[in-house]
Each structure stands twice: as structure tokens, then as C-alpha cells.
Amino acid sequence: MSGPRIGILGGTFDPVHVGHLVAAVNVRHELKLDRVLFVVANEPWQKVGTRPVTPAADRLALVEAALHGYEGLEASSIEIDRGGVSYTADTVAELERLYPGADLHLIIGADVAPALGTWVRLDEVRRAVSLVIVNRPGTRFERPTTDGFPAEWEAQVVEIPALEISSTDLRERAATGRPLDFLVPKDAIRVIRERSLYGE
Ligand code: ATP
Ligand code: MG
């Protein structure tokens, strides 16, 4: 019997938004995945130092609230539980231990593809997962022209509805008092308010 089919959507989720959710449900559907794990980065090493990052426990609480009640979508705290800097190589190794025989699919947005070449211990990631790339407005993934994307990697592209939403824009909206409604799931907005995040 083959193991479970698992999608891994890693991110900072600062905050989680419907772009993440739409990507996850569509990839889950297309690839017939049993579940998609939203793996919340503890210390996103490529972001720390460039901007203040919301505490990991708050970002996890937002993801848990957003996913509550959605079958097949789960928040994962494995990077937070591990502590320190979050490397996908460590995460996939841990998921292989947790789900023996699992078919792991790493889901990234097209904006992340060009940066893949900079990832730590990329070979280990490549051995462990199949790569899935979703389109994202403002970026284009095209082979072989996407600089920085390792030429030898196979990737499946899944087309999803183009949603021009980013956490960066949402933090800016919140800071300037504009609404997050319908861009961030209602339950996550409630947590943002309860915890006074993003100046709300
Ligand atoms: P930030 O602006 O802070 O970088 P973000 O909106 O890019 O936030 P991340 O947590 O960095 O969110 O993204 C996690 C993953 O989700 C990445 O692989 C990213 O490419 C993907 N993603 C985020 N938003 C979208 C979107 N609107 N459409 C498709 N993929 C997305
Ligand atoms: Mg991003």
C-alpha cells in the first residue's frame, strides 16, 4: 500500500490570506492530496533582518484560525517546535520520519521559484519531494528562462485563480487602517484583533 499524499505549503504567513488558501485547495484537488500542511516558519532566514517578523506563535494562531473546519488543510508547528532558523531540508526530513512512505509534494508560488537555488541543502529537499509551482500575479515561471531555478529540477505547474494578494500588502493595509475583510479569513481577522497585531 502506498503512503499518504501530502502537500507542504511553507510560509511566513504574516498574515495568512486567501491567496494561500486558494493555492492549497487547488493543488490538493489537482494532485489528489490527502492533506496540505501549512508549515509556519519559525525564523524565516531570508526575511529576518529585513523587516520585523510577527512572533511565530501568533502567526501559527492565525493559520489555525483560518483553517479551522477545512478538511484536508492543516496547520503544522514542526518548524516552531524545532526552534531556531527554519530550513525546508530539515522540515522534509522530519516529515519523512513522521509519515513513513508518504508522497511529499512541496508547493511554492512562482515568486519563490527563482530563489530556490539559494536554499540550504537543496539536494536533500530535491531528493525528498516533488515540486509543485503555482502561478502568482507579478511573477512568471517559465523554463528555462527563470533565473535561479535549478535547470535539472522537474516541477509540475498548477494553474490557480490569480489573486493579487500578499502579506506585505496586508500589513500595509492594516497599518493604514484599511480593511482586511475577504482578503484574510474572518476567524484569522478575529485573532488579529484579539492580539492587536499589525496595528489593528
Ligand atoms: P510576504 O509578502 O510577507 O512575502 P506572501 O504573501 O508572499 O508574504 P508567504 O508566507 O511569503 O506570503 O508565502 C508562502 C507561500 O505562498 C509562498 O510559496 C508564496 O509564493 C505563496 N503565495 C503567497 N501568496 C500567494 C498568492 N496570492 N498566489 C499564489 N501563491 C501565493
Ligand atoms: Mg512571500
mmCIF file of C-alpha atoms and ligand atoms in Angstrom:
data_model
loop_
_atom_site.group_PDB
_atom_site.id
_atom_site.type_symbol
_atom_site.label_atom_id
_atom_site.label_comp_id
_atom_site.label_asym_id
_atom_site.label_seq_id
_atom_site.Cartn_x
_atom_site.Cartn_y
_atom_site.Cartn_z
ATOM 1 C CA MET A 1 0.000 0.000 0.000
ATOM 2 C CA SER A 2 1.355 3.431 -0.802
ATOM 3 C CA GLY A 3 1.675 6.084 1.869
ATOM 4 C CA PRO A 4 -0.337 9.280 2.228
ATOM 5 C CA ARG A 5 -0.097 12.034 -0.348
ATOM 6 C CA ILE A 6 0.911 15.188 1.467
ATOM 7 C CA GLY A 7 1.328 18.761 0.273
ATOM 8 C CA ILE A 8 3.703 21.094 2.096
ATOM 9 C CA LEU A 9 2.997 24.806 1.844
ATOM 10 C CA GLY A 10 5.731 26.561 3.777
ATOM 11 C CA GLY A 11 5.488 30.221 4.545
ATOM 12 C CA THR A 12 5.828 33.038 6.985
ATOM 13 C CA PHE A 13 2.062 33.618 6.887
ATOM 14 C CA ASP A 14 2.475 37.126 8.291
ATOM 15 C CA PRO A 15 -0.528 37.124 7.983
ATOM 16 C CA VAL A 16 -2.172 34.144 6.229
ATOM 17 C CA HIS A 17 -4.508 35.226 3.413
ATOM 18 C CA VAL A 18 -6.891 33.776 0.834
ATOM 19 C CA GLY A 19 -4.075 33.551 -1.733
ATOM 20 C CA HIS A 20 -2.516 30.838 0.444
ATOM 21 C CA LEU A 21 -5.851 29.061 0.889
ATOM 22 C CA VAL A 22 -6.787 29.123 -2.787
ATOM 23 C CA ALA A 23 -3.347 27.749 -3.703
ATOM 24 C CA ALA A 24 -3.675 24.935 -1.158
ATOM 25 C CA VAL A 25 -7.187 23.773 -2.057
ATOM 26 C CA ASN A 26 -6.490 23.838 -5.780
ATOM 27 C CA VAL A 27 -3.229 21.915 -5.541
ATOM 28 C CA ARG A 28 -4.902 19.455 -3.194
ATOM 29 C CA HIS A 29 -7.651 18.934 -5.758
ATOM 30 C CA GLU A 30 -5.387 18.691 -8.830
ATOM 31 C CA LEU A 31 -2.910 16.304 -7.224
ATOM 32 C CA LYS A 32 -5.473 14.391 -5.164
ATOM 33 C CA LEU A 33 -3.541 15.048 -1.961
ATOM 34 C CA ASP A 34 -4.858 13.696 1.321
ATOM 35 C CA ARG A 35 -3.845 16.867 3.100
ATOM 36 C CA VAL A 36 -1.888 20.060 2.726
ATOM 37 C CA LEU A 37 0.218 21.150 5.681
ATOM 38 C CA PHE A 38 0.694 24.878 6.192
ATOM 39 C CA VAL A 39 4.166 24.822 7.716
ATOM 40 C CA VAL A 40 4.658 28.062 9.619
ATOM 41 C CA ALA A 41 8.285 29.222 9.537
ATOM 42 C CA ASN A 42 9.844 29.814 12.923
ATOM 43 C CA GLU A 43 12.633 32.078 11.736
ATOM 44 C CA PRO A 44 12.344 32.753 8.027
ATOM 45 C CA TRP A 45 16.081 33.286 7.499
ATOM 46 C CA GLN A 46 15.595 35.187 4.256
ATOM 47 C CA LYS A 47 13.225 37.679 5.906
ATOM 48 C CA VAL A 48 14.661 38.155 9.410
ATOM 49 C CA GLY A 49 16.763 41.302 9.464
ATOM 50 C CA THR A 50 14.951 42.854 6.511
ATOM 51 C CA ARG A 51 11.731 43.620 8.393
ATOM 52 C CA PRO A 52 10.116 42.900 11.776
ATOM 53 C CA VAL A 53 8.536 39.441 11.708
ATOM 54 C CA THR A 54 5.460 38.769 13.891
ATOM 55 C CA PRO A 55 6.134 36.179 16.641
ATOM 56 C CA ALA A 56 5.784 32.641 15.321
ATOM 57 C CA ALA A 57 3.129 31.678 17.897
ATOM 58 C CA ASP A 58 0.876 34.496 16.658
ATOM 59 C CA ARG A 59 1.374 33.552 13.008
ATOM 60 C CA LEU A 60 0.560 29.928 13.863
ATOM 61 C CA ALA A 61 -2.607 31.008 15.702
ATOM 62 C CA LEU A 62 -3.708 32.922 12.597
ATOM 63 C CA VAL A 63 -3.183 29.898 10.366
ATOM 64 C CA GLU A 64 -5.008 27.609 12.808
ATOM 65 C CA ALA A 65 -7.948 30.008 12.925
ATOM 66 C CA ALA A 66 -8.018 30.384 9.131
ATOM 67 C CA LEU A 67 -8.009 26.618 8.508
ATOM 68 C CA HIS A 68 -10.433 25.646 11.211
ATOM 69 C CA GLY A 69 -13.141 23.458 9.702
ATOM 70 C CA TYR A 70 -11.475 22.963 6.314
ATOM 71 C CA GLU A 71 -10.973 19.295 5.664
ATOM 72 C CA GLY A 72 -7.555 18.391 4.326
ATOM 73 C CA LEU A 73 -5.852 21.648 5.289
ATOM 74 C CA GLU A 74 -3.782 21.620 8.479
ATOM 75 C CA ALA A 75 -1.529 23.996 10.352
ATOM 76 C CA SER A 76 1.845 22.492 11.173
ATOM 77 C CA SER A 77 4.032 23.742 14.006
ATOM 78 C CA ILE A 78 7.001 21.480 13.300
ATOM 79 C CA GLU A 79 9.362 24.353 12.439
ATOM 80 C CA ILE A 80 8.269 26.268 15.524
ATOM 81 C CA ASP A 81 8.629 23.194 17.747
ATOM 82 C CA ARG A 82 12.098 22.591 16.323
ATOM 83 C CA GLY A 83 13.026 26.208 17.052
ATOM 84 C CA GLY A 84 15.795 28.286 15.528
ATOM 85 C CA VAL A 85 16.187 29.016 11.860
ATOM 86 C CA SER A 86 13.772 27.200 9.565
ATOM 87 C CA TYR A 87 15.289 25.210 6.742
ATOM 88 C CA THR A 88 12.998 23.270 4.435
ATOM 89 C CA ALA A 89 15.628 20.498 4.265
ATOM 90 C CA ASP A 90 15.119 19.805 7.993
ATOM 91 C CA THR A 91 11.347 20.020 7.628
ATOM 92 C CA VAL A 92 11.086 17.483 4.837
ATOM 93 C CA ALA A 93 13.423 15.122 6.715
ATOM 94 C CA GLU A 94 11.146 15.369 9.739
ATOM 95 C CA LEU A 95 8.016 14.832 7.658
ATOM 96 C CA GLU A 96 9.598 11.712 6.155
ATOM 97 C CA ARG A 97 10.046 10.397 9.687
ATOM 98 C CA LEU A 98 6.523 11.375 10.751
ATOM 99 C CA TYR A 99 4.826 9.943 7.673
ATOM 100 C CA PRO A 100 6.814 6.903 6.552
ATOM 101 C CA GLY A 101 6.307 6.147 2.867
ATOM 102 C CA ALA A 102 4.486 9.410 2.257
ATOM 103 C CA ASP A 103 4.466 11.022 -1.141
ATOM 104 C CA LEU A 104 5.592 14.576 -0.312
ATOM 105 C CA HIS A 105 4.768 17.499 -2.584
ATOM 106 C CA LEU A 106 6.387 20.848 -1.906
ATOM 107 C CA ILE A 107 4.175 23.712 -3.049
ATOM 108 C CA ILE A 108 5.701 27.095 -3.853
ATOM 109 C CA GLY A 109 4.474 30.237 -5.577
ATOM 110 C CA ALA A 110 6.121 31.350 -8.807
ATOM 111 C CA ASP A 111 7.829 34.182 -6.905
ATOM 112 C CA VAL A 112 9.761 31.651 -4.823
ATOM 113 C CA ALA A 113 10.995 29.581 -7.786
ATOM 114 C CA PRO A 114 13.868 31.905 -8.753
ATOM 115 C CA ALA A 115 15.181 31.828 -5.164
ATOM 116 C CA LEU A 116 15.252 28.059 -4.938
ATOM 117 C CA GLY A 117 18.897 27.962 -5.976
ATOM 118 C CA THR A 118 19.795 29.785 -2.737
ATOM 119 C CA TRP A 119 18.136 27.237 -0.436
ATOM 120 C CA VAL A 120 20.247 25.451 2.126
ATOM 121 C CA ARG A 121 20.898 21.716 1.396
ATOM 122 C CA LEU A 122 18.757 21.891 -1.714
ATOM 123 C CA ASP A 123 19.838 18.401 -2.815
ATOM 124 C CA GLU A 124 18.201 16.890 0.250
ATOM 125 C CA VAL A 125 14.958 18.731 -0.470
ATOM 126 C CA ARG A 126 15.070 17.654 -4.074
ATOM 127 C CA ARG A 127 15.511 14.001 -3.184
ATOM 128 C CA ALA A 128 12.601 14.060 -0.737
ATOM 129 C CA VAL A 129 9.813 15.912 -2.559
ATOM 130 C CA SER A 130 8.074 16.506 -5.846
ATOM 131 C CA LEU A 131 7.912 20.194 -6.627
ATOM 132 C CA VAL A 132 4.667 21.979 -7.420
ATOM 133 C CA ILE A 133 4.642 25.585 -8.595
ATOM 134 C CA VAL A 134 1.534 27.766 -8.574
ATOM 135 C CA ASN A 135 1.214 30.936 -10.621
ATOM 136 C CA ARG A 136 1.288 34.230 -8.811
ATOM 137 C CA PRO A 137 0.499 37.681 -10.215
ATOM 138 C CA GLY A 138 3.583 39.783 -10.763
ATOM 139 C CA THR A 139 5.867 36.823 -11.429
ATOM 140 C CA ARG A 140 6.176 34.374 -14.238
ATOM 141 C CA PHE A 141 7.635 30.929 -14.051
ATOM 142 C CA GLU A 142 8.989 29.895 -17.404
ATOM 143 C CA ARG A 143 11.532 27.329 -18.262
ATOM 144 C CA PRO A 144 14.330 27.633 -18.981
ATOM 145 C CA THR A 145 14.328 31.372 -18.548
ATOM 146 C CA THR A 146 13.552 31.644 -14.831
ATOM 147 C CA ASP A 147 16.961 32.628 -13.412
ATOM 148 C CA GLY A 148 17.969 30.891 -10.233
ATOM 149 C CA PHE A 149 15.696 27.914 -10.746
ATOM 150 C CA PRO A 150 17.833 24.774 -10.919
ATOM 151 C CA ALA A 151 17.602 23.605 -14.536
ATOM 152 C CA GLU A 152 17.563 19.915 -13.644
ATOM 153 C CA TRP A 153 14.529 20.137 -11.334
ATOM 154 C CA GLU A 154 11.277 18.769 -12.561
ATOM 155 C CA ALA A 155 8.265 20.759 -11.456
ATOM 156 C CA GLN A 156 4.575 20.464 -12.003
ATOM 157 C CA VAL A 157 2.847 23.769 -12.602
ATOM 158 C CA VAL A 158 -0.698 24.066 -11.242
ATOM 159 C CA GLU A 159 -2.753 26.971 -12.547
ATOM 160 C CA ILE A 160 -4.829 28.644 -9.859
ATOM 161 C CA PRO A 161 -7.050 31.740 -9.942
ATOM 162 C CA ALA A 162 -4.679 34.714 -9.981
ATOM 163 C CA LEU A 163 -5.088 36.622 -6.743
ATOM 164 C CA GLU A 164 -3.012 39.720 -6.324
ATOM 165 C CA ILE A 165 -2.768 39.473 -2.557
ATOM 166 C CA SER A 166 0.358 39.447 -0.422
ATOM 167 C CA SER A 167 1.066 39.555 3.285
ATOM 168 C CA THR A 168 3.256 42.591 2.662
ATOM 169 C CA ASP A 169 0.295 44.468 1.210
ATOM 170 C CA LEU A 170 -1.981 43.284 4.029
ATOM 171 C CA ARG A 171 0.414 44.516 6.728
ATOM 172 C CA GLU A 172 0.470 47.855 4.959
ATOM 173 C CA ARG A 173 -3.338 47.907 4.715
ATOM 174 C CA ALA A 174 -3.704 47.151 8.412
ATOM 175 C CA ALA A 175 -1.150 49.777 9.391
ATOM 176 C CA THR A 176 -3.048 52.409 7.448
ATOM 177 C CA GLY A 177 -6.450 51.363 8.746
ATOM 178 C CA ARG A 178 -7.801 49.841 5.538
ATOM 179 C CA PRO A 179 -9.962 46.692 5.753
ATOM 180 C CA LEU A 180 -8.593 43.168 5.583
ATOM 181 C CA ASP A 181 -12.085 41.730 5.107
ATOM 182 C CA PHE A 182 -12.444 38.986 2.487
ATOM 183 C CA LEU A 183 -8.673 39.024 1.923
ATOM 184 C CA VAL A 184 -7.983 37.331 5.252
ATOM 185 C CA PRO A 185 -10.407 34.685 6.595
ATOM 186 C CA LYS A 186 -12.805 36.057 9.163
ATOM 187 C CA ASP A 187 -11.567 33.875 12.021
ATOM 188 C CA ALA A 188 -7.995 34.994 11.400
ATOM 189 C CA ILE A 189 -9.080 38.657 11.445
ATOM 190 C CA ARG A 190 -10.651 37.984 14.831
ATOM 191 C CA VAL A 191 -7.299 36.687 16.137
ATOM 192 C CA ILE A 192 -5.504 39.714 14.649
ATOM 193 C CA ARG A 193 -7.823 41.987 16.634
ATOM 194 C CA GLU A 194 -7.680 39.918 19.839
ATOM 195 C CA ARG A 195 -3.888 40.010 19.790
ATOM 196 C CA SER A 196 -3.590 43.576 18.461
ATOM 197 C CA LEU A 197 -1.392 42.504 15.557
ATOM 198 C CA TYR A 198 -0.440 44.736 12.609
ATOM 199 C CA GLY A 199 -1.679 47.807 14.420
ATOM 200 C CA GLU A 200 -5.302 46.546 14.429
HETATM 201 P P1 ATP B 1 5.202 38.317 2.064
HETATM 202 O O1 ATP B 1 4.656 39.444 1.238
HETATM 203 O O2 ATP B 1 5.419 38.674 3.506
HETATM 204 O O3 ATP B 1 6.377 37.601 1.451
HETATM 205 P P2 ATP B 1 3.393 36.344 0.992
HETATM 206 O O4 ATP B 1 2.050 36.854 0.655
HETATM 207 O O5 ATP B 1 4.369 36.140 -0.120
HETATM 208 O O6 ATP B 1 4.009 37.245 2.140
HETATM 209 P P3 ATP B 1 4.384 33.956 2.201
HETATM 210 O O7 ATP B 1 4.116 33.494 3.589
HETATM 211 O O8 ATP B 1 5.713 34.539 1.880
HETATM 212 O O9 ATP B 1 3.220 35.001 1.807
HETATM 213 O O10 ATP B 1 4.057 32.802 1.154
HETATM 214 C C1 ATP B 1 4.013 31.440 1.421
HETATM 215 C C2 ATP B 1 3.860 30.696 0.092
HETATM 216 O O11 ATP B 1 2.610 31.015 -0.519
HETATM 217 C C3 ATP B 1 4.936 31.064 -0.952
HETATM 218 O O12 ATP B 1 5.299 29.892 -1.683
HETATM 219 C C4 ATP B 1 4.217 32.055 -1.845
HETATM 220 O O13 ATP B 1 4.753 32.081 -3.158
HETATM 221 C C5 ATP B 1 2.801 31.511 -1.843
HETATM 222 N N1 ATP B 1 1.811 32.557 -2.077
HETATM 223 C C6 ATP B 1 1.559 33.621 -1.285
HETATM 224 N N2 ATP B 1 0.579 34.389 -1.785
HETATM 225 C C7 ATP B 1 0.189 33.816 -2.950
HETATM 226 C C8 ATP B 1 -0.783 34.156 -3.948
HETATM 227 N N3 ATP B 1 -1.537 35.264 -3.853
HETATM 228 N N4 ATP B 1 -0.904 33.324 -5.024
HETATM 229 C C9 ATP B 1 -0.125 32.218 -5.123
HETATM 230 N N5 ATP B 1 0.806 31.835 -4.212
HETATM 231 C C10 ATP B 1 0.974 32.628 -3.147
HETATM 232 MG MG MG B 2 6.408 35.861 0.242
#
